[in-house]
Amino acid sequence: MNFLRGVMGGQSAGPQHTEAETIQKLCDRVASSTLLDDRRNAVRALKSLSKKYRLEVGIQAMEHLIHVLQTDRSDSEIIGYALDTLYNIISNEEEEEVDDVEEENSTRQSEDLGSQFTEIFIKQQENVTLLLSLLEEFDFHVRWPGVKLLTSLLKQLGPQVQQIILVSPMGVSRLMDLLADSREVIRNDGVLLLQALTRSNGAIQKIVAFENAFERLLDIISEEGNSDGGIVVEDCLILLQNLLKNNNSNQNFFKEGSYIQRMKPWFEVGDENSGWSAQKVTNLHLMLQLVRVLVSPTNPPGATSSCQKAMFQCGLLQQLCTILMATGVPADILTETINTVSEVIRGCQVNQDYFASVNAPSNPPRPAIVVLLMSMVNERQPFVLRCAVLYCFQCFLYKNQKGQGEIVSTLLPSTIDATGNSVSAGQLLCGGLFSTDSLSNWCAAVALAHALQENATQKEQLLRVQLATSIGNPPVSLLQQCTNILSQGSKIQTRVGLLMLLCTWLSNCPIAVTHFLHNSANVPFLTGQIAENLGEEEQLVQGLCALLLGISIYFNDNSLESYMKEKLKQLIEKRIGKENFIEKLGFISKHELYSRASQKPQPNFPSPEYMIFDHEFTKLVKELEGVITKAIYKSSEEDKKEEEVKKTLEQHDNIVTHYKNMIREQDLQLEELRQQVSTLKCQNEQLQTAVTQQVSQIQQHKDQYNLLKIQLGKDNQHQGSYSEGAQMNGIQPEEIGRLREEIEELKRNQELLQSQLTEKDSMIENMKSSQTSGTNEQSSAIVSARDSEQVAELKQELATLKSQLNSQSVEITKLQTEKQELLQKTEAFAKSVEVQGETETIIATKTTDVEGRLSALLQETKELKNEIKALSEERTAIKEQLDSSNSTIAILQTEKDKLELEITDSKKEQDDLLVLLADQDQKILSLKNKLKDLGHPVEEEDELESGDQEDEDDESEDPGKDLDHI
């Protein structure tokens, strides 16, 4: 703060005094005003002043604005103004146009101010955490300024802000929610925020990737129209590159998530020749770069290989080859497509084979490799395109011996087309190798060297190539023609290319060294080139000549007496000097372009003048430089000793290989015997398990047999209980007769009650007897219920017994089938394998035991079948008894229902009689009252009651007599 105040005071062109006072008053109002409207208006005024008077507002108002963010979160409007003001203070974007003279100074000052204000803001980490919490607000006026402010902070001091966000709880997850916002402005600015957040931070890249970033970004790209989309697609692709580049974990996650398959629609550009807008070109360029990130040679080989296979399986490589052969594709897109196809096929045999089968849509069709080589050796093509074609050819031949053989075979006399209608790859390479364009010479030489890389067979085959130089002259070998061009003193680029080709050709190939030394002019030319003191431009050529001569010494098999190893060393010591030779050899690795070429396989040069070294050749130099130095300083005796050691080593190697072959054969025999033993063990174990299973099954059958016996005993008990129930049923007819007699008595009593009033007591007794008959009926119902329950239990037990018998019969059949299978296995085992005597006896004894147990089991099953028959007969008898009992129960039930109806009718008649008796009593009382009124003497009620009690057993007097007396 003090520093910023000093800067403000030192500025000559500052704001007027009144404006500074205005800013101070606004800050005081924000700090001290109690009304929210006043604070909001003050923050709005600071926002309007913050763009023009950035320094002053930042110095005086930053603390107050942060306090507003902490205390006034309930009001989204003031929060939005505060965030916009902080963004204007920290951001380096200048809206006003600046003159060209002042542009650099103003830009530098603005960058300094932005970084200084950012440092003040993030000094308290709680401010960044507060900003992250504000991003959770859905209000547009809060979320959007917050996104812009955080993006500006990341642009100013990215690593520090990244670390704060990384340690804050759920910091990255909150930012990932911006991609799901339905408002495109916030979503698009969220993509820019994540770009700044993920830049050069592997930990945050992993968190963002595992927060489902790939899925969301690919959805946005698809919604926006893939390559036809706008700048949003470009931003998403840049973010994807940030997440995947140099991040093996995210690359593996991207591949395993099947996101490579979703990249194929990006490259469906169609066949139209128009419609390539600038944005589409940019989008497609980024998409191709994203593919290259996944298959970059700098990635781990396993990860690259799996991505290459996935791209072939999903059809992405095929789509790229379609763009490669299409017409109307812009030059930069075509160049990047060639580079992308190169890395997709590099080192992957399946992809390389497919690329070899691709044909260009021409008449007649030509292989894509031939069409690309035509562009490489054509000097009218752009330099970048020619470099891309060379890289594609190198990647096609990388670890592809099949492809190398196909290329070299097009140079051999037996495969050259005599008609000349079609141009082969070998002819194009030879044409470029000997053309007047030095760049074509270099490219053709490097391409042909890659056809020989780590392939001794093709190096020997290339020695057969013969070239017709002119009419009437005999043909010249390709090796001789290369040395002839070297001696003619062509351009440096041409000579460097030819020397790299010769060094690659002669390394690890003594036959090629012999052919090279057979020409007597080659060694003097090389020694003359090395011995001369030339300028700096020729030093590289001298170093390459020294390397070629050193290869001729190291890989010399001493087949030529005039150019044996020792004689060549003596020649170097006499004409050049060993120290001078080693010094000239060191010129290669000390060259400024050597280290640049050794970094990446792709030949990426700013201009043709820088096209000197090839990446694979730098590895060859690194491998051979020290070996050649040792070979030069070795004496003849050391060479002889080395030769003897080599011979003895070869003899030892032959002996070792012989014994290795013997051991390998013995290992195979042992393996076969082990397999046989393992199969015998498995069969033995199977037989043992079968025996144990049979034993267990026999035990189970025994247990089931015992259970059946127990259940049969229970069934006999149930039969006894059933007979008791039948006896109880025999008692019921006597009870029914007695009930009928009682009913008849009741009927007679009812008839007497209608005629005589004195039958009241007898009806009461009849009612009591009916109650006793009801208890008898309940007892009979209980008895019948008990009988039905016993019958149901008996049926259930019979059903369970039947199911158990059925299951046991099934198990018996299973046991018989298992016995047959066991016998078949033992017979096959005895026929196919000759086992030792002990195992045969063991198996025989086990089978005999099993057969004995099976016979015993069969005997038991027969007994069980007999018992089952007896049980079935008993069951039929029980069924007959049940049927008879059910019929008697039905008859009794019907009679019972009839009796219940009669009882209910008698009860109704009794109720009617009681009503009649009550009426008669009432009439008698009324008549007595009338007699009293008439003066007729009437007995007292007590006397009448006593008379009634005395004559209780006799018939009561007829009330009609009194009436007659009256």
mmCIF file of N, CA, C and O in Angstrom, residues 112 165 276 533 872:
data_model
loop_
_atom_site.group_PDB
_atom_site.id
_atom_site.type_symbol
_atom_site.label_atom_id
_atom_site.label_comp_id
_atom_site.label_asym_id
_atom_site.label_seq_id
_atom_site.Cartn_x
_atom_site.Cartn_y
_atom_site.Cartn_z
ATOM 1 N N ASP A 112 2.171 -3.765 -14.397
ATOM 2 C CA ASP A 112 2.727 -3.641 -13.051
ATOM 3 C C ASP A 112 1.634 -3.371 -12.029
ATOM 4 O O ASP A 112 1.616 -3.949 -10.940
ATOM 5 N N ILE A 165 -6.463 -21.724 -4.417
ATOM 6 C CA ILE A 165 -7.680 -22.447 -4.811
ATOM 7 C C ILE A 165 -7.523 -23.938 -4.540
ATOM 8 O O ILE A 165 -8.478 -24.622 -4.154
ATOM 9 N N TRP A 276 -14.541 -22.862 -45.766
ATOM 10 C CA TRP A 276 -13.465 -22.930 -44.784
ATOM 11 C C TRP A 276 -13.256 -21.535 -44.199
ATOM 12 O O TRP A 276 -12.389 -20.778 -44.632
ATOM 13 N N ASN A 533 42.325 -27.810 -43.962
ATOM 14 C CA ASN A 533 41.901 -26.784 -43.014
ATOM 15 C C ASN A 533 40.936 -25.845 -43.734
ATOM 16 O O ASN A 533 41.347 -24.918 -44.441
ATOM 17 N N SER A 872 -48.692 -97.622 -0.063
ATOM 18 C CA SER A 872 -49.726 -97.211 -1.027
ATOM 19 C C SER A 872 -51.027 -97.980 -0.778
ATOM 20 O O SER A 872 -52.126 -97.419 -0.858
#
